Amino acid sequence: MNLRLITIIAVLTVSCKTKTSNWQTLYFGDFKLKAPTDWRKFKEQGIDAYIGGLTNGKDSLWFYFGSYVSGFQGDNKNYLFAQDTINGKIAAIKIPKKDSDGSIEMFINNADGDTKFVLAASGTNKELILDIFKSVVFQTSDTTNNGVLTFAKFKEYPLGSGTTIYQATCTACHSKNKNLTGPALTSELLNSRTTNWLYTFFKDRQHLQTDSSYLTRKKEFEDMECIQLTDYSKEDVNQLIAYLKER
Ligand code: HEC
């Protein structure tokens, strides 16, 4: 074989592999992730959480691993949102509408039991950052279960992720532990309903008019009705249900 042919084969072999296959794995104890070989870990002092990050000198990522943080904080109007499954964990991700106009952030509600995980990135290489996000693995992760999030799927608040739909549309009448206008959305209540049942409840409620468990619940709440999500896409409703079941 002449040298040129060998070079062409070598180039083809490298470009056929996935982008991240020659990245390094960085271990942080409770989790690991992949990053290009010029990235290094750094550690910060956290009082009640494990805080640290990684950097290549230009771009940086910070993580927070602990119990005291809830969803995305602050003013969300300059961001777009999406939800993805990353190694079996439901992750909400936000990106600034304008590059360099905020950080790219990921939030995982049940990273390890009740422990939450935030990963925030400053930097403009969005593809690279998203690929690092997608490589995060916790002790309880399922590496065979991954979504296929692309930037085209990000949407304006409140659509785009189960977390943001829930926070914007449901918390006026529901909490996790207390009955408000609607019943407490406990894991027991949500696990007593299948994914299909919940989908029908939000999208085709007329089909539940002979479902006695639904009619009993409605009576308990003096025939007040939950809202329906008629204008939401199938994907949005499925993301919401996945969020409800996982949180
Ligand atoms: C205006 C108040 C209100 C809003 C907003 C609301 N709900 Fe409800 N929800 C209720 C009431 C009242 C009930 C009990 C009657 C019923 O089941 O329709 C209920 C019932 C439920 C049930 C229990 C159904 C069953 O029988 O198992 C679920 C699950 C639920 N809501 C989820 C949600 C979600 C998710 C959202 C946001 C997309 C939401 N609700 C928004 C008032 C509301």
PDB file of C-alpha atoms and ligand atoms in Angstrom:
ATOM      1  CA  MET A   1       0.000   0.000   0.000  1.00  0.00           C
ATOM      2  CA  ASN A   2       1.391   3.393  -0.778  1.00  0.00           C
ATOM      3  CA  LEU A   3       1.635   6.097   1.832  1.00  0.00           C
ATOM      4  CA  ARG A   4      -1.161   8.229   0.393  1.00  0.00           C
ATOM      5  CA  LEU A   5      -3.689   5.394   0.598  1.00  0.00           C
ATOM      6  CA  ILE A   6      -2.672   4.624   4.172  1.00  0.00           C
ATOM      7  CA  THR A   7      -3.137   8.292   5.082  1.00  0.00           C
ATOM      8  CA  ILE A   8      -6.599   8.393   3.486  1.00  0.00           C
ATOM      9  CA  ILE A   9      -7.681   5.258   5.342  1.00  0.00           C
ATOM     10  CA  ALA A  10      -6.317   6.655   8.609  1.00  0.00           C
ATOM     11  CA  VAL A  11      -8.186   9.955   8.155  1.00  0.00           C
ATOM     12  CA  LEU A  12     -11.424   8.130   7.299  1.00  0.00           C
ATOM     13  CA  THR A  13     -11.114   5.859  10.353  1.00  0.00           C
ATOM     14  CA  VAL A  14     -10.636   8.817  12.689  1.00  0.00           C
ATOM     15  CA  SER A  15     -13.505  10.866  11.245  1.00  0.00           C
ATOM     16  CA  CYS A  16     -15.915   7.892  11.404  1.00  0.00           C
ATOM     17  CA  LYS A  17     -15.499   7.616  15.156  1.00  0.00           C
ATOM     18  CA  THR A  18     -17.793   9.724  17.354  1.00  0.00           C
ATOM     19  CA  LYS A  19     -16.533  13.168  18.310  1.00  0.00           C
ATOM     20  CA  THR A  20     -15.962  12.192  21.917  1.00  0.00           C
ATOM     21  CA  SER A  21     -14.269   8.829  21.437  1.00  0.00           C
ATOM     22  CA  ASN A  22     -10.742  10.141  21.883  1.00  0.00           C
ATOM     23  CA  TRP A  23     -11.665  12.404  24.803  1.00  0.00           C
ATOM     24  CA  GLN A  24     -10.409  11.707  28.316  1.00  0.00           C
ATOM     25  CA  THR A  25     -12.644  10.625  31.180  1.00  0.00           C
ATOM     26  CA  LEU A  26     -12.439  12.884  34.257  1.00  0.00           C
ATOM     27  CA  TYR A  27     -13.492  11.334  37.592  1.00  0.00           C
ATOM     28  CA  PHE A  28     -15.161  13.465  40.296  1.00  0.00           C
ATOM     29  CA  GLY A  29     -16.048  10.753  42.827  1.00  0.00           C
ATOM     30  CA  ASP A  30     -19.842  10.831  42.612  1.00  0.00           C
ATOM     31  CA  PHE A  31     -19.800  11.220  38.846  1.00  0.00           C
ATOM     32  CA  LYS A  32     -17.545  11.202  35.813  1.00  0.00           C
ATOM     33  CA  LEU A  33     -17.632  12.952  32.453  1.00  0.00           C
ATOM     34  CA  LYS A  34     -15.689  13.166  29.219  1.00  0.00           C
ATOM     35  CA  ALA A  35     -13.805  16.209  27.939  1.00  0.00           C
ATOM     36  CA  PRO A  36     -11.102  16.952  25.353  1.00  0.00           C
ATOM     37  CA  THR A  37      -7.592  16.155  26.562  1.00  0.00           C
ATOM     38  CA  ASP A  38      -6.612  19.792  27.239  1.00  0.00           C
ATOM     39  CA  TRP A  39      -9.295  20.215  29.955  1.00  0.00           C
ATOM     40  CA  ARG A  40      -8.267  20.035  33.630  1.00  0.00           C
ATOM     41  CA  LYS A  41     -10.267  19.681  36.875  1.00  0.00           C
ATOM     42  CA  PHE A  42     -10.416  22.358  39.580  1.00  0.00           C
ATOM     43  CA  LYS A  43     -12.014  22.243  43.002  1.00  0.00           C
ATOM     44  CA  GLU A  44     -13.839  24.926  44.979  1.00  0.00           C
ATOM     45  CA  GLN A  45     -14.831  24.929  48.596  1.00  0.00           C
ATOM     46  CA  GLY A  46     -18.522  24.105  49.128  1.00  0.00           C
ATOM     47  CA  ILE A  47     -20.165  24.244  52.570  1.00  0.00           C
ATOM     48  CA  ASP A  48     -23.050  21.838  52.057  1.00  0.00           C
ATOM     49  CA  ALA A  49     -22.360  20.653  48.535  1.00  0.00           C
ATOM     50  CA  TYR A  50     -19.594  19.321  46.344  1.00  0.00           C
ATOM     51  CA  ILE A  51     -18.601  22.176  44.030  1.00  0.00           C
ATOM     52  CA  GLY A  52     -15.885  22.255  41.410  1.00  0.00           C
ATOM     53  CA  GLY A  53     -15.280  22.395  37.717  1.00  0.00           C
ATOM     54  CA  LEU A  54     -13.073  21.949  34.729  1.00  0.00           C
ATOM     55  CA  THR A  55     -11.406  24.315  32.320  1.00  0.00           C
ATOM     56  CA  ASN A  56      -9.168  24.446  29.262  1.00  0.00           C
ATOM     57  CA  GLY A  57      -7.951  27.929  30.192  1.00  0.00           C
ATOM     58  CA  LYS A  58     -10.472  29.585  27.844  1.00  0.00           C
ATOM     59  CA  ASP A  59     -13.846  27.976  28.551  1.00  0.00           C
ATOM     60  CA  SER A  60     -14.950  26.693  31.963  1.00  0.00           C
ATOM     61  CA  LEU A  61     -17.613  24.458  33.436  1.00  0.00           C
ATOM     62  CA  TRP A  62     -18.728  24.620  37.086  1.00  0.00           C
ATOM     63  CA  PHE A  63     -20.723  21.915  38.812  1.00  0.00           C
ATOM     64  CA  TYR A  64     -22.818  21.822  41.947  1.00  0.00           C
ATOM     65  CA  PHE A  65     -23.780  18.494  43.511  1.00  0.00           C
ATOM     66  CA  GLY A  66     -26.041  18.817  46.563  1.00  0.00           C
ATOM     67  CA  SER A  67     -29.598  19.078  47.871  1.00  0.00           C
ATOM     68  CA  TYR A  68     -30.235  22.808  48.123  1.00  0.00           C
ATOM     69  CA  VAL A  69     -30.978  24.043  44.641  1.00  0.00           C
ATOM     70  CA  SER A  70     -34.228  23.957  42.698  1.00  0.00           C
ATOM     71  CA  GLY A  71     -34.429  24.147  38.933  1.00  0.00           C
ATOM     72  CA  PHE A  72     -33.258  27.150  36.976  1.00  0.00           C
ATOM     73  CA  GLN A  73     -32.847  30.311  39.011  1.00  0.00           C
ATOM     74  CA  GLY A  74     -33.140  33.919  37.947  1.00  0.00           C
ATOM     75  CA  ASP A  75     -34.595  35.625  34.941  1.00  0.00           C
ATOM     76  CA  ASN A  76     -35.207  33.086  32.213  1.00  0.00           C
ATOM     77  CA  LYS A  77     -36.496  35.292  29.409  1.00  0.00           C
ATOM     78  CA  ASN A  78     -33.159  35.464  27.573  1.00  0.00           C
ATOM     79  CA  TYR A  79     -32.898  31.690  27.344  1.00  0.00           C
ATOM     80  CA  LEU A  80     -34.184  28.747  25.336  1.00  0.00           C
ATOM     81  CA  PHE A  81     -34.959  25.417  26.998  1.00  0.00           C
ATOM     82  CA  ALA A  82     -34.928  21.738  26.245  1.00  0.00           C
ATOM     83  CA  GLN A  83     -35.053  18.459  28.058  1.00  0.00           C
ATOM     84  CA  ASP A  84     -32.932  15.426  27.319  1.00  0.00           C
ATOM     85  CA  THR A  85     -32.250  11.981  28.697  1.00  0.00           C
ATOM     86  CA  ILE A  86     -28.573  11.759  29.597  1.00  0.00           C
ATOM     87  CA  ASN A  87     -27.479   8.244  30.552  1.00  0.00           C
ATOM     88  CA  GLY A  88     -30.957   7.538  31.911  1.00  0.00           C
ATOM     89  CA  LYS A  89     -31.318  10.820  33.875  1.00  0.00           C
ATOM     90  CA  ILE A  90     -33.846  13.470  32.866  1.00  0.00           C
ATOM     91  CA  ALA A  91     -31.892  16.694  32.342  1.00  0.00           C
ATOM     92  CA  ALA A  92     -33.257  20.185  31.691  1.00  0.00           C
ATOM     93  CA  ILE A  93     -30.893  22.379  29.694  1.00  0.00           C
ATOM     94  CA  LYS A  94     -30.994  26.103  28.967  1.00  0.00           C
ATOM     95  CA  ILE A  95     -28.955  28.095  26.488  1.00  0.00           C
ATOM     96  CA  PRO A  96     -28.799  31.893  26.076  1.00  0.00           C
ATOM     97  CA  LYS A  97     -30.724  33.176  23.035  1.00  0.00           C
ATOM     98  CA  LYS A  98     -27.696  35.253  22.137  1.00  0.00           C
ATOM     99  CA  ASP A  99     -24.256  33.615  22.408  1.00  0.00           C
ATOM    100  CA  SER A 100     -22.153  35.021  25.247  1.00  0.00           C
ATOM    101  CA  ASP A 101     -25.287  36.567  26.805  1.00  0.00           C
ATOM    102  CA  GLY A 102     -25.372  34.128  29.726  1.00  0.00           C
ATOM    103  CA  SER A 103     -24.223  30.663  30.626  1.00  0.00           C
ATOM    104  CA  ILE A 104     -25.350  27.311  29.262  1.00  0.00           C
ATOM    105  CA  GLU A 105     -26.778  25.289  32.141  1.00  0.00           C
ATOM    106  CA  MET A 106     -27.961  21.795  32.840  1.00  0.00           C
ATOM    107  CA  PHE A 107     -30.110  20.719  35.792  1.00  0.00           C
ATOM    108  CA  ILE A 108     -30.681  17.120  36.890  1.00  0.00           C
ATOM    109  CA  ASN A 109     -33.217  16.764  39.682  1.00  0.00           C
ATOM    110  CA  ASN A 110     -32.450  13.217  40.830  1.00  0.00           C
ATOM    111  CA  ALA A 111     -28.760  12.835  40.043  1.00  0.00           C
ATOM    112  CA  ASP A 112     -28.363  10.483  42.976  1.00  0.00           C
ATOM    113  CA  GLY A 113     -31.482   9.903  45.079  1.00  0.00           C
ATOM    114  CA  ASP A 114     -32.552  13.410  46.117  1.00  0.00           C
ATOM    115  CA  THR A 115     -29.200  14.973  45.288  1.00  0.00           C
ATOM    116  CA  LYS A 116     -29.388  17.538  42.521  1.00  0.00           C
ATOM    117  CA  PHE A 117     -26.791  18.378  39.948  1.00  0.00           C
ATOM    118  CA  VAL A 118     -26.119  21.627  38.107  1.00  0.00           C
ATOM    119  CA  LEU A 119     -23.495  22.059  35.426  1.00  0.00           C
ATOM    120  CA  ALA A 120     -22.972  25.608  34.119  1.00  0.00           C
ATOM    121  CA  ALA A 121     -20.684  26.590  31.291  1.00  0.00           C
ATOM    122  CA  SER A 122     -19.173  29.850  30.179  1.00  0.00           C
ATOM    123  CA  GLY A 123     -17.927  29.680  26.637  1.00  0.00           C
ATOM    124  CA  THR A 124     -19.140  30.011  23.099  1.00  0.00           C
ATOM    125  CA  ASN A 125     -18.464  26.516  21.749  1.00  0.00           C
ATOM    126  CA  LYS A 126     -22.036  25.307  22.340  1.00  0.00           C
ATOM    127  CA  GLU A 127     -21.587  21.967  20.533  1.00  0.00           C
ATOM    128  CA  LEU A 128     -18.575  21.077  22.639  1.00  0.00           C
ATOM    129  CA  ILE A 129     -20.312  22.088  25.869  1.00  0.00           C
ATOM    130  CA  LEU A 130     -23.435  20.080  25.013  1.00  0.00           C
ATOM    131  CA  ASP A 131     -21.273  17.028  24.222  1.00  0.00           C
ATOM    132  CA  ILE A 132     -19.597  17.336  27.636  1.00  0.00           C
ATOM    133  CA  PHE A 133     -23.060  17.650  29.284  1.00  0.00           C
ATOM    134  CA  LYS A 134     -24.199  14.499  27.494  1.00  0.00           C
ATOM    135  CA  SER A 135     -21.246  12.491  28.811  1.00  0.00           C
ATOM    136  CA  VAL A 136     -22.107  12.875  32.532  1.00  0.00           C
ATOM    137  CA  VAL A 137     -22.486   9.523  34.334  1.00  0.00           C
ATOM    138  CA  PHE A 138     -23.521   9.055  38.000  1.00  0.00           C
ATOM    139  CA  GLN A 139     -23.361   5.849  40.022  1.00  0.00           C
ATOM    140  CA  THR A 140     -27.044   5.166  39.275  1.00  0.00           C
ATOM    141  CA  SER A 141     -26.921   6.167  35.588  1.00  0.00           C
ATOM    142  CA  ASP A 142     -28.025   3.889  32.763  1.00  0.00           C
ATOM    143  CA  THR A 143     -25.528   4.450  29.948  1.00  0.00           C
ATOM    144  CA  THR A 144     -27.748   2.652  27.423  1.00  0.00           C
ATOM    145  CA  ASN A 145     -30.574   5.220  27.724  1.00  0.00           C
ATOM    146  CA  ASN A 146     -29.803   8.446  25.848  1.00  0.00           C
ATOM    147  CA  GLY A 147     -31.834  11.047  23.995  1.00  0.00           C
ATOM    148  CA  VAL A 148     -30.831  12.795  20.801  1.00  0.00           C
ATOM    149  CA  LEU A 149     -30.990  16.477  21.710  1.00  0.00           C
ATOM    150  CA  THR A 150     -29.953  18.971  19.036  1.00  0.00           C
ATOM    151  CA  PHE A 151     -29.974  22.774  19.145  1.00  0.00           C
ATOM    152  CA  ALA A 152     -32.983  22.875  16.816  1.00  0.00           C
ATOM    153  CA  LYS A 153     -35.072  21.349  19.619  1.00  0.00           C
ATOM    154  CA  PHE A 154     -34.579  24.210  22.081  1.00  0.00           C
ATOM    155  CA  LYS A 155     -37.692  26.314  22.628  1.00  0.00           C
ATOM    156  CA  GLU A 156     -38.851  29.474  24.358  1.00  0.00           C
ATOM    157  CA  TYR A 157     -39.991  29.327  27.956  1.00  0.00           C
ATOM    158  CA  PRO A 158     -42.196  27.687  29.108  1.00  0.00           C
ATOM    159  CA  LEU A 159     -42.202  24.947  26.493  1.00  0.00           C
ATOM    160  CA  GLY A 160     -39.211  22.794  25.834  1.00  0.00           C
ATOM    161  CA  SER A 161     -38.803  20.927  29.054  1.00  0.00           C
ATOM    162  CA  GLY A 162     -40.967  19.126  31.575  1.00  0.00           C
ATOM    163  CA  THR A 163     -39.388  21.125  34.380  1.00  0.00           C
ATOM    164  CA  THR A 164     -40.220  24.490  32.870  1.00  0.00           C
ATOM    165  CA  ILE A 165     -43.727  23.451  31.799  1.00  0.00           C
ATOM    166  CA  TYR A 166     -44.382  22.223  35.335  1.00  0.00           C
ATOM    167  CA  GLN A 167     -43.023  25.336  37.007  1.00  0.00           C
ATOM    168  CA  ALA A 168     -44.863  27.706  34.683  1.00  0.00           C
ATOM    169  CA  THR A 169     -48.190  25.861  34.329  1.00  0.00           C
ATOM    170  CA  CYS A 170     -48.845  23.559  37.276  1.00  0.00           C
ATOM    171  CA  THR A 171     -47.461  25.013  40.506  1.00  0.00           C
ATOM    172  CA  ALA A 172     -50.323  27.528  40.788  1.00  0.00           C
ATOM    173  CA  CYS A 173     -52.592  24.610  41.811  1.00  0.00           C
ATOM    174  CA  HIS A 174     -50.250  21.775  42.791  1.00  0.00           C
ATOM    175  CA  SER A 175     -47.389  21.100  45.139  1.00  0.00           C
ATOM    176  CA  LYS A 176     -45.543  17.859  45.758  1.00  0.00           C
ATOM    177  CA  ASN A 177     -46.691  17.303  49.343  1.00  0.00           C
ATOM    178  CA  LYS A 178     -49.792  19.405  50.067  1.00  0.00           C
ATOM    179  CA  ASN A 179     -53.278  19.543  48.580  1.00  0.00           C
ATOM    180  CA  LEU A 180     -53.853  23.006  47.112  1.00  0.00           C
ATOM    181  CA  THR A 181     -56.573  23.679  44.524  1.00  0.00           C
ATOM    182  CA  GLY A 182     -55.517  20.319  43.081  1.00  0.00           C
ATOM    183  CA  PRO A 183     -54.248  17.182  44.844  1.00  0.00           C
ATOM    184  CA  ALA A 184     -50.649  16.890  46.094  1.00  0.00           C
ATOM    185  CA  LEU A 185     -48.673  15.336  43.240  1.00  0.00           C
ATOM    186  CA  THR A 186     -46.924  12.738  45.410  1.00  0.00           C
ATOM    187  CA  SER A 187     -44.948   9.854  43.902  1.00  0.00           C
ATOM    188  CA  GLU A 188     -47.709   7.513  45.172  1.00  0.00           C
ATOM    189  CA  LEU A 189     -50.374   9.402  43.210  1.00  0.00           C
ATOM    190  CA  LEU A 190     -48.228   9.624  40.074  1.00  0.00           C
ATOM    191  CA  ASN A 191     -47.116   5.997  40.241  1.00  0.00           C
ATOM    192  CA  SER A 192     -50.752   4.893  40.565  1.00  0.00           C
ATOM    193  CA  ARG A 193     -51.298   6.287  37.050  1.00  0.00           C
ATOM    194  CA  THR A 194     -49.567   4.879  33.980  1.00  0.00           C
ATOM    195  CA  THR A 195     -47.848   7.134  31.450  1.00  0.00           C
ATOM    196  CA  ASN A 196     -50.645   6.387  28.973  1.00  0.00           C
ATOM    197  CA  TRP A 197     -53.324   7.257  31.506  1.00  0.00           C
ATOM    198  CA  LEU A 198     -51.666  10.620  32.255  1.00  0.00           C
ATOM    199  CA  TYR A 199     -51.347  11.334  28.536  1.00  0.00           C
ATOM    200  CA  THR A 200     -55.092  10.733  28.092  1.00  0.00           C
ATOM    201  CA  PHE A 201     -55.794  12.869  31.172  1.00  0.00           C
ATOM    202  CA  PHE A 202     -53.980  15.887  29.683  1.00  0.00           C
ATOM    203  CA  LYS A 203     -54.860  15.470  26.000  1.00  0.00           C
ATOM    204  CA  ASP A 204     -58.099  13.433  25.588  1.00  0.00           C
ATOM    205  CA  ARG A 205     -59.929  13.779  28.864  1.00  0.00           C
ATOM    206  CA  GLN A 206     -63.321  13.041  27.293  1.00  0.00           C
ATOM    207  CA  HIS A 207     -62.139   9.412  27.170  1.00  0.00           C
ATOM    208  CA  LEU A 208     -62.026   9.300  30.971  1.00  0.00           C
ATOM    209  CA  GLN A 209     -65.714  10.087  31.501  1.00  0.00           C
ATOM    210  CA  THR A 210     -66.370   6.421  32.383  1.00  0.00           C
ATOM    211  CA  ASP A 211     -63.153   5.973  34.426  1.00  0.00           C
ATOM    212  CA  SER A 212     -64.421   5.616  38.000  1.00  0.00           C
ATOM    213  CA  SER A 213     -61.056   6.424  39.674  1.00  0.00           C
ATOM    214  CA  TYR A 214     -60.919   9.709  37.753  1.00  0.00           C
ATOM    215  CA  LEU A 215     -64.537  10.581  38.631  1.00  0.00           C
ATOM    216  CA  THR A 216     -63.881   9.833  42.322  1.00  0.00           C
ATOM    217  CA  ARG A 217     -60.863  12.176  42.352  1.00  0.00           C
ATOM    218  CA  LYS A 218     -62.846  14.906  40.629  1.00  0.00           C
ATOM    219  CA  LYS A 219     -65.582  14.576  43.260  1.00  0.00           C
ATOM    220  CA  GLU A 220     -63.002  14.894  46.061  1.00  0.00           C
ATOM    221  CA  PHE A 221     -62.101  18.268  44.544  1.00  0.00           C
ATOM    222  CA  GLU A 222     -65.719  19.390  44.318  1.00  0.00           C
ATOM    223  CA  ASP A 223     -65.864  18.788  40.575  1.00  0.00           C
ATOM    224  CA  MET A 224     -63.161  21.365  39.904  1.00  0.00           C
ATOM    225  CA  GLU A 225     -61.164  20.214  36.908  1.00  0.00           C
ATOM    226  CA  CYS A 226     -57.487  20.113  36.168  1.00  0.00           C
ATOM    227  CA  ILE A 227     -56.394  22.066  33.101  1.00  0.00           C
ATOM    228  CA  GLN A 228     -55.980  20.266  29.765  1.00  0.00           C
ATOM    229  CA  LEU A 229     -52.918  20.615  27.551  1.00  0.00           C
ATOM    230  CA  THR A 230     -54.702  20.638  24.207  1.00  0.00           C
ATOM    231  CA  ASP A 231     -52.310  23.133  22.584  1.00  0.00           C
ATOM    232  CA  TYR A 232     -49.152  21.348  23.701  1.00  0.00           C
ATOM    233  CA  SER A 233     -47.341  18.971  21.332  1.00  0.00           C
ATOM    234  CA  LYS A 234     -47.201  15.248  22.010  1.00  0.00           C
ATOM    235  CA  GLU A 235     -43.485  15.607  22.730  1.00  0.00           C
ATOM    236  CA  ASP A 236     -44.045  18.383  25.280  1.00  0.00           C
ATOM    237  CA  VAL A 237     -46.684  16.366  27.143  1.00  0.00           C
ATOM    238  CA  ASN A 238     -44.425  13.292  27.159  1.00  0.00           C
ATOM    239  CA  GLN A 239     -41.573  15.398  28.557  1.00  0.00           C
ATOM    240  CA  LEU A 240     -43.868  16.741  31.272  1.00  0.00           C
ATOM    241  CA  ILE A 241     -44.999  13.229  32.229  1.00  0.00           C
ATOM    242  CA  ALA A 242     -41.383  11.977  32.265  1.00  0.00           C
ATOM    243  CA  TYR A 243     -40.516  14.895  34.569  1.00  0.00           C
ATOM    244  CA  LEU A 244     -43.487  14.187  36.895  1.00  0.00           C
ATOM    245  CA  LYS A 245     -42.541  10.526  37.177  1.00  0.00           C
ATOM    246  CA  GLU A 246     -38.826  11.177  37.773  1.00  0.00           C
ATOM    247  CA  ARG A 247     -38.744  14.098  40.133  1.00  0.00           C
TER     248      ARG A 247
HETATM  249  C1  HEC B   1     -56.413  25.702  37.969  1.00  0.00           C
HETATM  250  C2  HEC B   1     -55.848  24.721  38.836  1.00  0.00           C
HETATM  251  C3  HEC B   1     -55.021  23.597  38.220  1.00  0.00           C
HETATM  252  C4  HEC B   1     -53.935  23.690  37.393  1.00  0.00           C
HETATM  253  C5  HEC B   1     -53.288  24.961  36.827  1.00  0.00           C
HETATM  254  C6  HEC B   1     -53.449  22.337  37.198  1.00  0.00           C
HETATM  255  N1  HEC B   1     -54.222  21.455  37.877  1.00  0.00           N
HETATM  256 FE1  HEC B   1     -53.963  19.441  37.976  1.00  0.00          FE
HETATM  257  N2  HEC B   1     -55.671  19.267  39.073  1.00  0.00           N
HETATM  258  C7  HEC B   1     -56.476  20.297  39.491  1.00  0.00           C
HETATM  259  C8  HEC B   1     -57.661  19.773  40.153  1.00  0.00           C
HETATM  260  C9  HEC B   1     -58.801  20.590  40.751  1.00  0.00           C
HETATM  261  C10 HEC B   1     -57.535  18.360  40.119  1.00  0.00           C
HETATM  262  C11 HEC B   1     -58.528  17.321  40.669  1.00  0.00           C
HETATM  263  C12 HEC B   1     -59.676  17.098  39.672  1.00  0.00           C
HETATM  264  C13 HEC B   1     -59.230  16.415  38.424  1.00  0.00           C
HETATM  265  O1  HEC B   1     -58.606  15.349  38.491  1.00  0.00           O
HETATM  266  O2  HEC B   1     -59.471  16.979  37.323  1.00  0.00           O
HETATM  267  C14 HEC B   1     -56.265  18.075  39.445  1.00  0.00           C
HETATM  268  C15 HEC B   1     -55.776  16.803  39.242  1.00  0.00           C
HETATM  269  C16 HEC B   1     -54.521  16.522  38.725  1.00  0.00           C
HETATM  270  C17 HEC B   1     -53.928  15.195  38.691  1.00  0.00           C
HETATM  271  C18 HEC B   1     -54.517  13.919  39.263  1.00  0.00           C
HETATM  272  C19 HEC B   1     -55.290  13.139  38.255  1.00  0.00           C
HETATM  273  C20 HEC B   1     -55.709  11.823  38.843  1.00  0.00           C
HETATM  274  O3  HEC B   1     -56.898  11.636  39.040  1.00  0.00           O
HETATM  275  O4  HEC B   1     -54.850  10.986  39.109  1.00  0.00           O
HETATM  276  C21 HEC B   1     -52.704  15.340  38.089  1.00  0.00           C
HETATM  277  C22 HEC B   1     -51.686  14.242  37.831  1.00  0.00           C
HETATM  278  C23 HEC B   1     -52.542  16.736  37.763  1.00  0.00           C
HETATM  279  N3  HEC B   1     -53.656  17.421  38.161  1.00  0.00           N
HETATM  280  C24 HEC B   1     -51.419  17.281  37.163  1.00  0.00           C
HETATM  281  C25 HEC B   1     -51.329  18.611  36.749  1.00  0.00           C
HETATM  282  C26 HEC B   1     -50.226  19.122  35.960  1.00  0.00           C
HETATM  283  C27 HEC B   1     -49.012  18.314  35.529  1.00  0.00           C
HETATM  284  C28 HEC B   1     -50.504  20.432  35.728  1.00  0.00           C
HETATM  285  C29 HEC B   1     -49.713  21.393  34.865  1.00  0.00           C
HETATM  286  C30 HEC B   1     -49.615  21.056  33.472  1.00  0.00           C
HETATM  287  C31 HEC B   1     -51.762  20.745  36.378  1.00  0.00           C
HETATM  288  N4  HEC B   1     -52.230  19.619  36.976  1.00  0.00           N
HETATM  289  C32 HEC B   1     -52.338  22.014  36.421  1.00  0.00           C
HETATM  290  C33 HEC B   1     -56.220  21.643  39.306  1.00  0.00           C
HETATM  291  C34 HEC B   1     -55.221  22.177  38.504  1.00  0.00           C
END
